[in-house]
């Protein structure tokens, strides 16, 4: 038996491997958390957004705390932080790391499924970083949607402030090289947004396909059909998916603190040659939290 499944009907060892709680995204291996800790853009943006949002009287709740780093950032200003994590290996690690970090004692690490958990009192700020490009794999949108419904039923308004506050998702037509030392393998590729991508030719500007604010009703359906304008000729064989989160809106300073997930490039089902100024209609269907394979962009012929 594993604590991940404590209190629930126990699957056999065979079915455990295919249990949805163990799919990549729901379960993120411990070593992978160190890539996230080493991701300067992610860490810097969250640290700044938390420092700009959290005040000394605040109670902060983090959903999906991992190694506890965002709770640690919060503890530098907050009165109290509750860090909820489901994976027992990470719960242990977070407790260990927090015990040797400044103000770590202000963080209470709770082992629980955040889909069930409610804090014992109203909270001022909720942090949730279950963000994956395209809102695929991880359950960020479902988590906030579920939390809001349960929180309102228990405590009523006002809702806490959310970090992130909002998200924007865009698609960009690209010509992608899937040639790896002469071996052609069209498949999904991740890209660092801050690094030049020699395998990618941008054929047109990104177009928004899905967006939302966490304080509003959250749309889980990310399906889209729309037109992309080609800025140059090329072999249109893939879509680049761009997901940007607004971590904090600083109204007085008239700016936002943003973070962009790694880009995802997915091959088109039927590539096509395109000309400058050509309008190409593309469509795909998926729900937030679906596996990457659910995103299969297709050309829609007139
Ligand atoms: C992308 S990681 C982020 C970890 C940490 N917040 C950070 O920024 O480094 C998402 C975390 O959410 C946890 N998680 C996923 N689903 C969860 C659930 N239903 N309940 C509690 N934690 C969950 C995962 O185990 C993982 O540690």
JSON list of C-alpha atoms in Angstrom, two decimals, residues 46-265:
[
{"chain": "A", "resi": 46, "resn": "UNK", "atom": "CA", "xyz": [7.11, 33.20, -8.66]},
{"chain": "A", "resi": 47, "resn": "UNK", "atom": "CA", "xyz": [9.43, 34.71, -6.04]},
{"chain": "A", "resi": 48, "resn": "UNK", "atom": "CA", "xyz": [8.66, 38.26, -7.28]},
{"chain": "A", "resi": 49, "resn": "UNK", "atom": "CA", "xyz": [4.90, 37.62, -7.59]},
{"chain": "A", "resi": 50, "resn": "UNK", "atom": "CA", "xyz": [4.70, 36.13, -4.09]},
{"chain": "A", "resi": 51, "resn": "UNK", "atom": "CA", "xyz": [6.74, 39.00, -2.58]},
{"chain": "A", "resi": 52, "resn": "UNK", "atom": "CA", "xyz": [4.46, 41.52, -4.32]},
{"chain": "A", "resi": 53, "resn": "UNK", "atom": "CA", "xyz": [1.24, 39.81, -3.18]},
{"chain": "A", "resi": 54, "resn": "UNK", "atom": "CA", "xyz": [1.72, 38.27, 0.27]},
{"chain": "A", "resi": 55, "resn": "UNK", "atom": "CA", "xyz": [1.44, 40.56, 3.33]},
{"chain": "A", "resi": 56, "resn": "UNK", "atom": "CA", "xyz": [2.53, 39.97, 6.95]},
{"chain": "A", "resi": 57, "resn": "UNK", "atom": "CA", "xyz": [-1.02, 39.23, 8.22]},
{"chain": "A", "resi": 58, "resn": "UNK", "atom": "CA", "xyz": [-1.80, 36.78, 5.40]},
{"chain": "A", "resi": 59, "resn": "UNK", "atom": "CA", "xyz": [-2.58, 33.08, 5.61]},
{"chain": "A", "resi": 60, "resn": "UNK", "atom": "CA", "xyz": [-1.34, 31.38, 2.43]},
{"chain": "A", "resi": 61, "resn": "UNK", "atom": "CA", "xyz": [-2.40, 28.00, 1.08]},
{"chain": "A", "resi": 62, "resn": "UNK", "atom": "CA", "xyz": [-0.30, 26.22, -1.53]},
{"chain": "A", "resi": 63, "resn": "UNK", "atom": "CA", "xyz": [-1.92, 23.41, -3.52]},
{"chain": "A", "resi": 64, "resn": "UNK", "atom": "CA", "xyz": [0.64, 20.90, -4.82]},
{"chain": "A", "resi": 65, "resn": "UNK", "atom": "CA", "xyz": [3.65, 22.15, -2.83]},
{"chain": "A", "resi": 66, "resn": "UNK", "atom": "CA", "xyz": [6.29, 19.72, -4.19]},
{"chain": "A", "resi": 67, "resn": "UNK", "atom": "CA", "xyz": [9.63, 20.48, -2.49]},
{"chain": "A", "resi": 68, "resn": "UNK", "atom": "CA", "xyz": [7.99, 23.41, -0.66]},
{"chain": "A", "resi": 69, "resn": "UNK", "atom": "CA", "xyz": [9.85, 26.21, -2.42]},
{"chain": "A", "resi": 70, "resn": "UNK", "atom": "CA", "xyz": [6.85, 28.44, -3.18]},
{"chain": "A", "resi": 71, "resn": "UNK", "atom": "CA", "xyz": [5.64, 28.00, 0.41]},
{"chain": "A", "resi": 72, "resn": "UNK", "atom": "CA", "xyz": [9.13, 29.01, 1.52]},
{"chain": "A", "resi": 73, "resn": "UNK", "atom": "CA", "xyz": [8.90, 32.20, -0.60]},
{"chain": "A", "resi": 74, "resn": "UNK", "atom": "CA", "xyz": [5.50, 32.90, 1.00]},
{"chain": "A", "resi": 75, "resn": "UNK", "atom": "CA", "xyz": [6.82, 32.29, 4.52]},
{"chain": "A", "resi": 76, "resn": "UNK", "atom": "CA", "xyz": [9.21, 35.22, 4.13]},
{"chain": "A", "resi": 77, "resn": "UNK", "atom": "CA", "xyz": [6.21, 37.56, 4.47]},
{"chain": "A", "resi": 78, "resn": "UNK", "atom": "CA", "xyz": [3.14, 35.56, 5.57]},
{"chain": "A", "resi": 79, "resn": "UNK", "atom": "CA", "xyz": [1.95, 34.89, 9.11]},
{"chain": "A", "resi": 80, "resn": "UNK", "atom": "CA", "xyz": [1.16, 31.27, 8.26]},
{"chain": "A", "resi": 81, "resn": "UNK", "atom": "CA", "xyz": [1.52, 28.96, 5.25]},
{"chain": "A", "resi": 82, "resn": "UNK", "atom": "CA", "xyz": [-0.22, 25.64, 4.62]},
{"chain": "A", "resi": 83, "resn": "UNK", "atom": "CA", "xyz": [1.47, 23.51, 1.96]},
{"chain": "A", "resi": 84, "resn": "UNK", "atom": "CA", "xyz": [-0.61, 20.60, 0.63]},
{"chain": "A", "resi": 85, "resn": "UNK", "atom": "CA", "xyz": [1.15, 17.82, -1.25]},
{"chain": "A", "resi": 86, "resn": "UNK", "atom": "CA", "xyz": [-0.08, 14.35, -2.15]},
{"chain": "A", "resi": 87, "resn": "UNK", "atom": "CA", "xyz": [3.17, 12.53, -2.92]},
{"chain": "A", "resi": 88, "resn": "UNK", "atom": "CA", "xyz": [4.61, 11.19, 0.38]},
{"chain": "A", "resi": 89, "resn": "UNK", "atom": "CA", "xyz": [8.19, 11.32, -0.93]},
{"chain": "A", "resi": 90, "resn": "UNK", "atom": "CA", "xyz": [7.80, 15.06, -1.58]},
{"chain": "A", "resi": 91, "resn": "UNK", "atom": "CA", "xyz": [6.00, 15.66, 1.72]},
{"chain": "A", "resi": 92, "resn": "UNK", "atom": "CA", "xyz": [9.04, 14.23, 3.51]},
{"chain": "A", "resi": 93, "resn": "UNK", "atom": "CA", "xyz": [11.46, 16.22, 1.36]},
{"chain": "A", "resi": 94, "resn": "UNK", "atom": "CA", "xyz": [9.53, 19.49, 1.83]},
{"chain": "A", "resi": 95, "resn": "UNK", "atom": "CA", "xyz": [9.49, 19.04, 5.62]},
{"chain": "A", "resi": 96, "resn": "UNK", "atom": "CA", "xyz": [13.22, 18.29, 5.61]},
{"chain": "A", "resi": 97, "resn": "UNK", "atom": "CA", "xyz": [14.13, 21.26, 3.37]},
{"chain": "A", "resi": 98, "resn": "UNK", "atom": "CA", "xyz": [11.84, 23.71, 5.18]},
{"chain": "A", "resi": 99, "resn": "UNK", "atom": "CA", "xyz": [13.33, 22.74, 8.55]},
{"chain": "A", "resi": 100, "resn": "UNK", "atom": "CA", "xyz": [16.73, 24.11, 7.46]},
{"chain": "A", "resi": 101, "resn": "UNK", "atom": "CA", "xyz": [15.49, 27.24, 5.65]},
{"chain": "A", "resi": 102, "resn": "UNK", "atom": "CA", "xyz": [14.71, 30.68, 7.11]},
{"chain": "A", "resi": 103, "resn": "UNK", "atom": "CA", "xyz": [11.09, 30.96, 8.32]},
{"chain": "A", "resi": 104, "resn": "UNK", "atom": "CA", "xyz": [10.47, 27.36, 7.24]},
{"chain": "A", "resi": 105, "resn": "UNK", "atom": "CA", "xyz": [8.80, 26.78, 10.63]},
{"chain": "A", "resi": 106, "resn": "UNK", "atom": "CA", "xyz": [5.94, 29.03, 9.47]},
{"chain": "A", "resi": 107, "resn": "UNK", "atom": "CA", "xyz": [5.01, 26.38, 6.88]},
{"chain": "A", "resi": 108, "resn": "UNK", "atom": "CA", "xyz": [2.79, 23.43, 7.81]},
{"chain": "A", "resi": 109, "resn": "UNK", "atom": "CA", "xyz": [3.18, 20.64, 5.24]},
{"chain": "A", "resi": 110, "resn": "UNK", "atom": "CA", "xyz": [-0.01, 18.58, 4.95]},
{"chain": "A", "resi": 111, "resn": "UNK", "atom": "CA", "xyz": [-0.10, 15.25, 3.11]},
{"chain": "A", "resi": 112, "resn": "UNK", "atom": "CA", "xyz": [-3.44, 15.24, 1.32]},
{"chain": "A", "resi": 113, "resn": "UNK", "atom": "CA", "xyz": [-5.13, 15.17, -2.06]},
{"chain": "A", "resi": 114, "resn": "UNK", "atom": "CA", "xyz": [-5.70, 18.86, -2.83]},
{"chain": "A", "resi": 115, "resn": "UNK", "atom": "CA", "xyz": [-8.91, 17.87, -4.65]},
{"chain": "A", "resi": 116, "resn": "UNK", "atom": "CA", "xyz": [-10.33, 16.97, -1.20]},
{"chain": "A", "resi": 117, "resn": "UNK", "atom": "CA", "xyz": [-8.49, 19.36, 1.09]},
{"chain": "A", "resi": 118, "resn": "UNK", "atom": "CA", "xyz": [-9.94, 22.53, 2.57]},
{"chain": "A", "resi": 119, "resn": "UNK", "atom": "CA", "xyz": [-8.03, 24.69, 5.07]},
{"chain": "A", "resi": 120, "resn": "UNK", "atom": "CA", "xyz": [-9.35, 24.98, 8.64]},
{"chain": "A", "resi": 121, "resn": "UNK", "atom": "CA", "xyz": [-9.93, 28.75, 8.22]},
{"chain": "A", "resi": 122, "resn": "UNK", "atom": "CA", "xyz": [-10.36, 31.25, 5.35]},
{"chain": "A", "resi": 123, "resn": "UNK", "atom": "CA", "xyz": [-7.10, 32.07, 3.56]},
{"chain": "A", "resi": 124, "resn": "UNK", "atom": "CA", "xyz": [-5.90, 35.25, 1.86]},
{"chain": "A", "resi": 125, "resn": "UNK", "atom": "CA", "xyz": [-3.79, 33.80, -0.97]},
{"chain": "A", "resi": 126, "resn": "UNK", "atom": "CA", "xyz": [-3.84, 30.48, -2.82]},
{"chain": "A", "resi": 127, "resn": "UNK", "atom": "CA", "xyz": [-0.80, 29.43, -4.83]},
{"chain": "A", "resi": 128, "resn": "UNK", "atom": "CA", "xyz": [-1.08, 26.61, -7.34]},
{"chain": "A", "resi": 129, "resn": "UNK", "atom": "CA", "xyz": [1.62, 25.68, -9.83]},
{"chain": "A", "resi": 130, "resn": "UNK", "atom": "CA", "xyz": [0.31, 22.58, -11.57]},
{"chain": "A", "resi": 131, "resn": "UNK", "atom": "CA", "xyz": [1.00, 24.32, -14.85]},
{"chain": "A", "resi": 132, "resn": "UNK", "atom": "CA", "xyz": [1.97, 22.48, -17.99]},
{"chain": "A", "resi": 133, "resn": "UNK", "atom": "CA", "xyz": [2.09, 23.98, -21.48]},
{"chain": "A", "resi": 134, "resn": "UNK", "atom": "CA", "xyz": [-1.34, 23.85, -23.11]},
{"chain": "A", "resi": 135, "resn": "UNK", "atom": "CA", "xyz": [-2.78, 23.13, -19.62]},
{"chain": "A", "resi": 136, "resn": "UNK", "atom": "CA", "xyz": [-2.15, 19.52, -20.65]},
{"chain": "A", "resi": 137, "resn": "UNK", "atom": "CA", "xyz": [-1.07, 16.68, -18.32]},
{"chain": "A", "resi": 138, "resn": "UNK", "atom": "CA", "xyz": [-1.50, 18.54, -15.01]},
{"chain": "A", "resi": 139, "resn": "UNK", "atom": "CA", "xyz": [-4.86, 19.49, -13.49]},
{"chain": "A", "resi": 140, "resn": "UNK", "atom": "CA", "xyz": [-4.33, 23.18, -12.76]},
{"chain": "A", "resi": 141, "resn": "UNK", "atom": "CA", "xyz": [-7.70, 24.33, -14.10]},
{"chain": "A", "resi": 142, "resn": "UNK", "atom": "CA", "xyz": [-9.68, 21.47, -12.53]},
{"chain": "A", "resi": 143, "resn": "UNK", "atom": "CA", "xyz": [-7.86, 22.03, -9.23]},
{"chain": "A", "resi": 144, "resn": "UNK", "atom": "CA", "xyz": [-8.73, 25.73, -8.98]},
{"chain": "A", "resi": 145, "resn": "UNK", "atom": "CA", "xyz": [-12.27, 25.09, -10.21]},
{"chain": "A", "resi": 146, "resn": "UNK", "atom": "CA", "xyz": [-12.77, 22.38, -7.55]},
{"chain": "A", "resi": 147, "resn": "UNK", "atom": "CA", "xyz": [-11.12, 24.44, -4.82]},
{"chain": "A", "resi": 148, "resn": "UNK", "atom": "CA", "xyz": [-13.28, 27.50, -5.50]},
{"chain": "A", "resi": 149, "resn": "UNK", "atom": "CA", "xyz": [-16.53, 25.53, -5.40]},
{"chain": "A", "resi": 150, "resn": "UNK", "atom": "CA", "xyz": [-15.62, 23.79, -2.11]},
{"chain": "A", "resi": 151, "resn": "UNK", "atom": "CA", "xyz": [-14.17, 26.96, -0.55]},
{"chain": "A", "resi": 152, "resn": "UNK", "atom": "CA", "xyz": [-17.27, 29.03, -1.38]},
{"chain": "A", "resi": 153, "resn": "UNK", "atom": "CA", "xyz": [-19.55, 26.33, 0.06]},
{"chain": "A", "resi": 154, "resn": "UNK", "atom": "CA", "xyz": [-17.50, 26.27, 3.28]},
{"chain": "A", "resi": 155, "resn": "UNK", "atom": "CA", "xyz": [-16.52, 29.93, 3.81]},
{"chain": "A", "resi": 156, "resn": "UNK", "atom": "CA", "xyz": [-18.49, 32.01, 1.27]},
{"chain": "A", "resi": 157, "resn": "UNK", "atom": "CA", "xyz": [-17.10, 35.16, -0.34]},
{"chain": "A", "resi": 158, "resn": "UNK", "atom": "CA", "xyz": [-14.58, 36.71, -0.65]},
{"chain": "A", "resi": 159, "resn": "UNK", "atom": "CA", "xyz": [-12.43, 34.26, -2.53]},
{"chain": "A", "resi": 160, "resn": "UNK", "atom": "CA", "xyz": [-8.70, 34.40, -1.81]},
{"chain": "A", "resi": 161, "resn": "UNK", "atom": "CA", "xyz": [-6.35, 35.98, -4.34]},
{"chain": "A", "resi": 162, "resn": "UNK", "atom": "CA", "xyz": [-4.82, 33.41, -6.68]},
{"chain": "A", "resi": 163, "resn": "UNK", "atom": "CA", "xyz": [-1.20, 33.10, -7.82]},
{"chain": "A", "resi": 164, "resn": "UNK", "atom": "CA", "xyz": [-1.27, 32.84, -10.82]},
{"chain": "A", "resi": 165, "resn": "UNK", "atom": "CA", "xyz": [-4.21, 35.19, -11.46]},
{"chain": "A", "resi": 166, "resn": "UNK", "atom": "CA", "xyz": [-4.81, 34.46, -15.16]},
{"chain": "A", "resi": 167, "resn": "UNK", "atom": "CA", "xyz": [-3.52, 32.59, -18.20]},
{"chain": "A", "resi": 168, "resn": "UNK", "atom": "CA", "xyz": [-3.30, 33.04, -21.96]},
{"chain": "A", "resi": 169, "resn": "UNK", "atom": "CA", "xyz": [-2.76, 30.29, -24.52]},
{"chain": "A", "resi": 170, "resn": "UNK", "atom": "CA", "xyz": [-1.73, 30.84, -28.12]},
{"chain": "A", "resi": 171, "resn": "UNK", "atom": "CA", "xyz": [-0.88, 28.80, -31.22]},
{"chain": "A", "resi": 172, "resn": "UNK", "atom": "CA", "xyz": [1.74, 29.71, -33.80]},
{"chain": "A", "resi": 173, "resn": "UNK", "atom": "CA", "xyz": [2.25, 28.11, -37.23]},
{"chain": "A", "resi": 174, "resn": "UNK", "atom": "CA", "xyz": [5.81, 26.82, -37.65]},
{"chain": "A", "resi": 175, "resn": "UNK", "atom": "CA", "xyz": [8.02, 24.81, -39.95]},
{"chain": "A", "resi": 176, "resn": "UNK", "atom": "CA", "xyz": [9.76, 22.35, -37.65]},
{"chain": "A", "resi": 177, "resn": "UNK", "atom": "CA", "xyz": [12.68, 20.07, -38.40]},
{"chain": "A", "resi": 178, "resn": "UNK", "atom": "CA", "xyz": [11.92, 16.62, -37.02]},
{"chain": "A", "resi": 179, "resn": "UNK", "atom": "CA", "xyz": [15.13, 15.30, -38.60]},
{"chain": "A", "resi": 180, "resn": "UNK", "atom": "CA", "xyz": [17.44, 13.82, -35.96]},
{"chain": "A", "resi": 181, "resn": "UNK", "atom": "CA", "xyz": [20.76, 12.82, -37.63]},
{"chain": "A", "resi": 182, "resn": "UNK", "atom": "CA", "xyz": [18.86, 11.76, -40.73]},
{"chain": "A", "resi": 183, "resn": "UNK", "atom": "CA", "xyz": [16.15, 9.97, -38.75]},
{"chain": "A", "resi": 184, "resn": "UNK", "atom": "CA", "xyz": [12.81, 11.69, -39.32]},
{"chain": "A", "resi": 185, "resn": "UNK", "atom": "CA", "xyz": [10.60, 11.41, -36.23]},
{"chain": "A", "resi": 186, "resn": "UNK", "atom": "CA", "xyz": [7.69, 13.88, -36.10]},
{"chain": "A", "resi": 187, "resn": "UNK", "atom": "CA", "xyz": [6.55, 14.05, -32.50]},
{"chain": "A", "resi": 188, "resn": "UNK", "atom": "CA", "xyz": [5.94, 16.52, -29.69]},
{"chain": "A", "resi": 189, "resn": "UNK", "atom": "CA", "xyz": [9.00, 18.63, -28.71]},
{"chain": "A", "resi": 190, "resn": "UNK", "atom": "CA", "xyz": [9.52, 21.03, -25.81]},
{"chain": "A", "resi": 191, "resn": "UNK", "atom": "CA", "xyz": [11.40, 24.31, -26.24]},
{"chain": "A", "resi": 192, "resn": "UNK", "atom": "CA", "xyz": [12.83, 26.84, -23.81]},
{"chain": "A", "resi": 193, "resn": "UNK", "atom": "CA", "xyz": [11.10, 30.15, -24.67]},
{"chain": "A", "resi": 194, "resn": "UNK", "atom": "CA", "xyz": [14.28, 32.12, -23.84]},
{"chain": "A", "resi": 195, "resn": "UNK", "atom": "CA", "xyz": [16.55, 30.14, -26.18]},
{"chain": "A", "resi": 196, "resn": "UNK", "atom": "CA", "xyz": [16.86, 30.49, -30.00]},
{"chain": "A", "resi": 197, "resn": "UNK", "atom": "CA", "xyz": [15.33, 27.45, -31.73]},
{"chain": "A", "resi": 198, "resn": "UNK", "atom": "CA", "xyz": [17.29, 26.61, -34.91]},
{"chain": "A", "resi": 199, "resn": "UNK", "atom": "CA", "xyz": [14.91, 23.72, -35.73]},
{"chain": "A", "resi": 200, "resn": "UNK", "atom": "CA", "xyz": [11.93, 26.07, -35.90]},
{"chain": "A", "resi": 201, "resn": "UNK", "atom": "CA", "xyz": [10.94, 28.64, -38.58]},
{"chain": "A", "resi": 202, "resn": "UNK", "atom": "CA", "xyz": [8.10, 30.87, -37.43]},
{"chain": "A", "resi": 203, "resn": "UNK", "atom": "CA", "xyz": [5.65, 31.07, -40.35]},
{"chain": "A", "resi": 204, "resn": "UNK", "atom": "CA", "xyz": [3.19, 33.47, -38.72]},
{"chain": "A", "resi": 205, "resn": "UNK", "atom": "CA", "xyz": [2.33, 35.34, -35.53]},
{"chain": "A", "resi": 206, "resn": "UNK", "atom": "CA", "xyz": [0.83, 33.54, -32.49]},
{"chain": "A", "resi": 207, "resn": "UNK", "atom": "CA", "xyz": [-2.98, 33.62, -32.18]},
{"chain": "A", "resi": 208, "resn": "UNK", "atom": "CA", "xyz": [-4.84, 33.42, -28.85]},
{"chain": "A", "resi": 209, "resn": "UNK", "atom": "CA", "xyz": [-7.00, 30.28, -28.51]},
{"chain": "A", "resi": 210, "resn": "UNK", "atom": "CA", "xyz": [-7.85, 30.03, -24.81]},
{"chain": "A", "resi": 211, "resn": "UNK", "atom": "CA", "xyz": [-7.60, 32.37, -21.82]},
{"chain": "A", "resi": 212, "resn": "UNK", "atom": "CA", "xyz": [-9.09, 32.92, -18.42]},
{"chain": "A", "resi": 213, "resn": "UNK", "atom": "CA", "xyz": [-8.89, 34.53, -15.03]},
{"chain": "A", "resi": 214, "resn": "UNK", "atom": "CA", "xyz": [-8.92, 32.21, -12.01]},
{"chain": "A", "resi": 215, "resn": "UNK", "atom": "CA", "xyz": [-11.48, 34.39, -10.21]},
{"chain": "A", "resi": 216, "resn": "UNK", "atom": "CA", "xyz": [-13.97, 33.89, -13.07]},
{"chain": "A", "resi": 217, "resn": "UNK", "atom": "CA", "xyz": [-15.67, 30.75, -14.33]},
{"chain": "A", "resi": 218, "resn": "UNK", "atom": "CA", "xyz": [-12.95, 28.42, -15.65]},
{"chain": "A", "resi": 219, "resn": "UNK", "atom": "CA", "xyz": [-13.36, 26.82, -19.08]},
{"chain": "A", "resi": 220, "resn": "UNK", "atom": "CA", "xyz": [-11.82, 23.33, -19.24]},
{"chain": "A", "resi": 221, "resn": "UNK", "atom": "CA", "xyz": [-12.46, 22.91, -22.95]},
{"chain": "A", "resi": 222, "resn": "UNK", "atom": "CA", "xyz": [-9.36, 24.09, -24.84]},
{"chain": "A", "resi": 223, "resn": "UNK", "atom": "CA", "xyz": [-10.68, 23.05, -28.27]},
{"chain": "A", "resi": 224, "resn": "UNK", "atom": "CA", "xyz": [-10.24, 25.61, -31.05]},
{"chain": "A", "resi": 225, "resn": "UNK", "atom": "CA", "xyz": [-10.79, 26.11, -34.74]},
{"chain": "A", "resi": 226, "resn": "UNK", "atom": "CA", "xyz": [-9.44, 29.26, -36.32]},
{"chain": "A", "resi": 227, "resn": "UNK", "atom": "CA", "xyz": [-7.42, 30.92, -39.03]},
{"chain": "A", "resi": 228, "resn": "UNK", "atom": "CA", "xyz": [-3.68, 31.51, -39.02]},
{"chain": "A", "resi": 229, "resn": "UNK", "atom": "CA", "xyz": [-2.10, 34.10, -41.32]},
{"chain": "A", "resi": 230, "resn": "UNK", "atom": "CA", "xyz": [1.18, 33.07, -42.93]},
{"chain": "A", "resi": 231, "resn": "UNK", "atom": "CA", "xyz": [3.83, 35.78, -42.88]},
{"chain": "A", "resi": 232, "resn": "UNK", "atom": "CA", "xyz": [6.19, 33.83, -45.13]},
{"chain": "A", "resi": 233, "resn": "UNK", "atom": "CA", "xyz": [6.28, 30.82, -47.44]},
{"chain": "A", "resi": 234, "resn": "UNK", "atom": "CA", "xyz": [7.23, 27.46, -46.00]},
{"chain": "A", "resi": 235, "resn": "UNK", "atom": "CA", "xyz": [6.34, 23.90, -45.12]},
{"chain": "A", "resi": 236, "resn": "UNK", "atom": "CA", "xyz": [3.65, 24.28, -42.43]},
{"chain": "A", "resi": 237, "resn": "UNK", "atom": "CA", "xyz": [4.06, 21.04, -40.51]},
{"chain": "A", "resi": 238, "resn": "UNK", "atom": "CA", "xyz": [3.60, 21.90, -36.83]},
{"chain": "A", "resi": 239, "resn": "UNK", "atom": "CA", "xyz": [1.93, 24.13, -34.28]},
{"chain": "A", "resi": 240, "resn": "UNK", "atom": "CA", "xyz": [3.79, 25.75, -31.43]},
{"chain": "A", "resi": 241, "resn": "UNK", "atom": "CA", "xyz": [1.69, 25.94, -28.24]},
{"chain": "A", "resi": 242, "resn": "UNK", "atom": "CA", "xyz": [2.43, 28.89, -25.96]},
{"chain": "A", "resi": 243, "resn": "UNK", "atom": "CA", "xyz": [1.06, 29.14, -22.40]},
{"chain": "A", "resi": 244, "resn": "UNK", "atom": "CA", "xyz": [1.69, 32.31, -20.42]},
{"chain": "A", "resi": 245, "resn": "UNK", "atom": "CA", "xyz": [0.54, 32.77, -16.82]},
{"chain": "A", "resi": 246, "resn": "UNK", "atom": "CA", "xyz": [0.02, 36.16, -15.23]},
{"chain": "A", "resi": 247, "resn": "UNK", "atom": "CA", "xyz": [1.35, 35.46, -11.74]},
{"chain": "A", "resi": 248, "resn": "UNK", "atom": "CA", "xyz": [0.51, 38.87, -10.32]},
{"chain": "A", "resi": 249, "resn": "UNK", "atom": "CA", "xyz": [-1.11, 42.07, -11.56]},
{"chain": "A", "resi": 250, "resn": "UNK", "atom": "CA", "xyz": [0.59, 45.12, -10.02]},
{"chain": "A", "resi": 251, "resn": "UNK", "atom": "CA", "xyz": [-2.11, 47.72, -10.63]},
{"chain": "A", "resi": 252, "resn": "UNK", "atom": "CA", "xyz": [-0.29, 50.71, -9.14]},
{"chain": "A", "resi": 253, "resn": "UNK", "atom": "CA", "xyz": [2.86, 49.96, -11.12]},
{"chain": "A", "resi": 254, "resn": "UNK", "atom": "CA", "xyz": [0.73, 49.21, -14.23]},
{"chain": "A", "resi": 255, "resn": "UNK", "atom": "CA", "xyz": [2.55, 45.97, -14.97]},
{"chain": "A", "resi": 256, "resn": "UNK", "atom": "CA", "xyz": [2.24, 42.22, -14.53]},
{"chain": "A", "resi": 257, "resn": "UNK", "atom": "CA", "xyz": [4.65, 39.51, -13.44]},
{"chain": "A", "resi": 258, "resn": "UNK", "atom": "CA", "xyz": [4.39, 36.73, -16.01]},
{"chain": "A", "resi": 259, "resn": "UNK", "atom": "CA", "xyz": [5.80, 33.30, -16.59]},
{"chain": "A", "resi": 260, "resn": "UNK", "atom": "CA", "xyz": [5.74, 31.34, -19.84]},
{"chain": "A", "resi": 261, "resn": "UNK", "atom": "CA", "xyz": [5.85, 27.53, -19.70]},
{"chain": "A", "resi": 262, "resn": "UNK", "atom": "CA", "xyz": [8.18, 25.67, -22.03]},
{"chain": "A", "resi": 263, "resn": "UNK", "atom": "CA", "xyz": [6.75, 25.81, -25.55]},
{"chain": "A", "resi": 264, "resn": "UNK", "atom": "CA", "xyz": [5.34, 22.62, -27.01]},
{"chain": "A", "resi": 265, "resn": "UNK", "atom": "CA", "xyz": [5.66, 21.93, -30.75]}
]
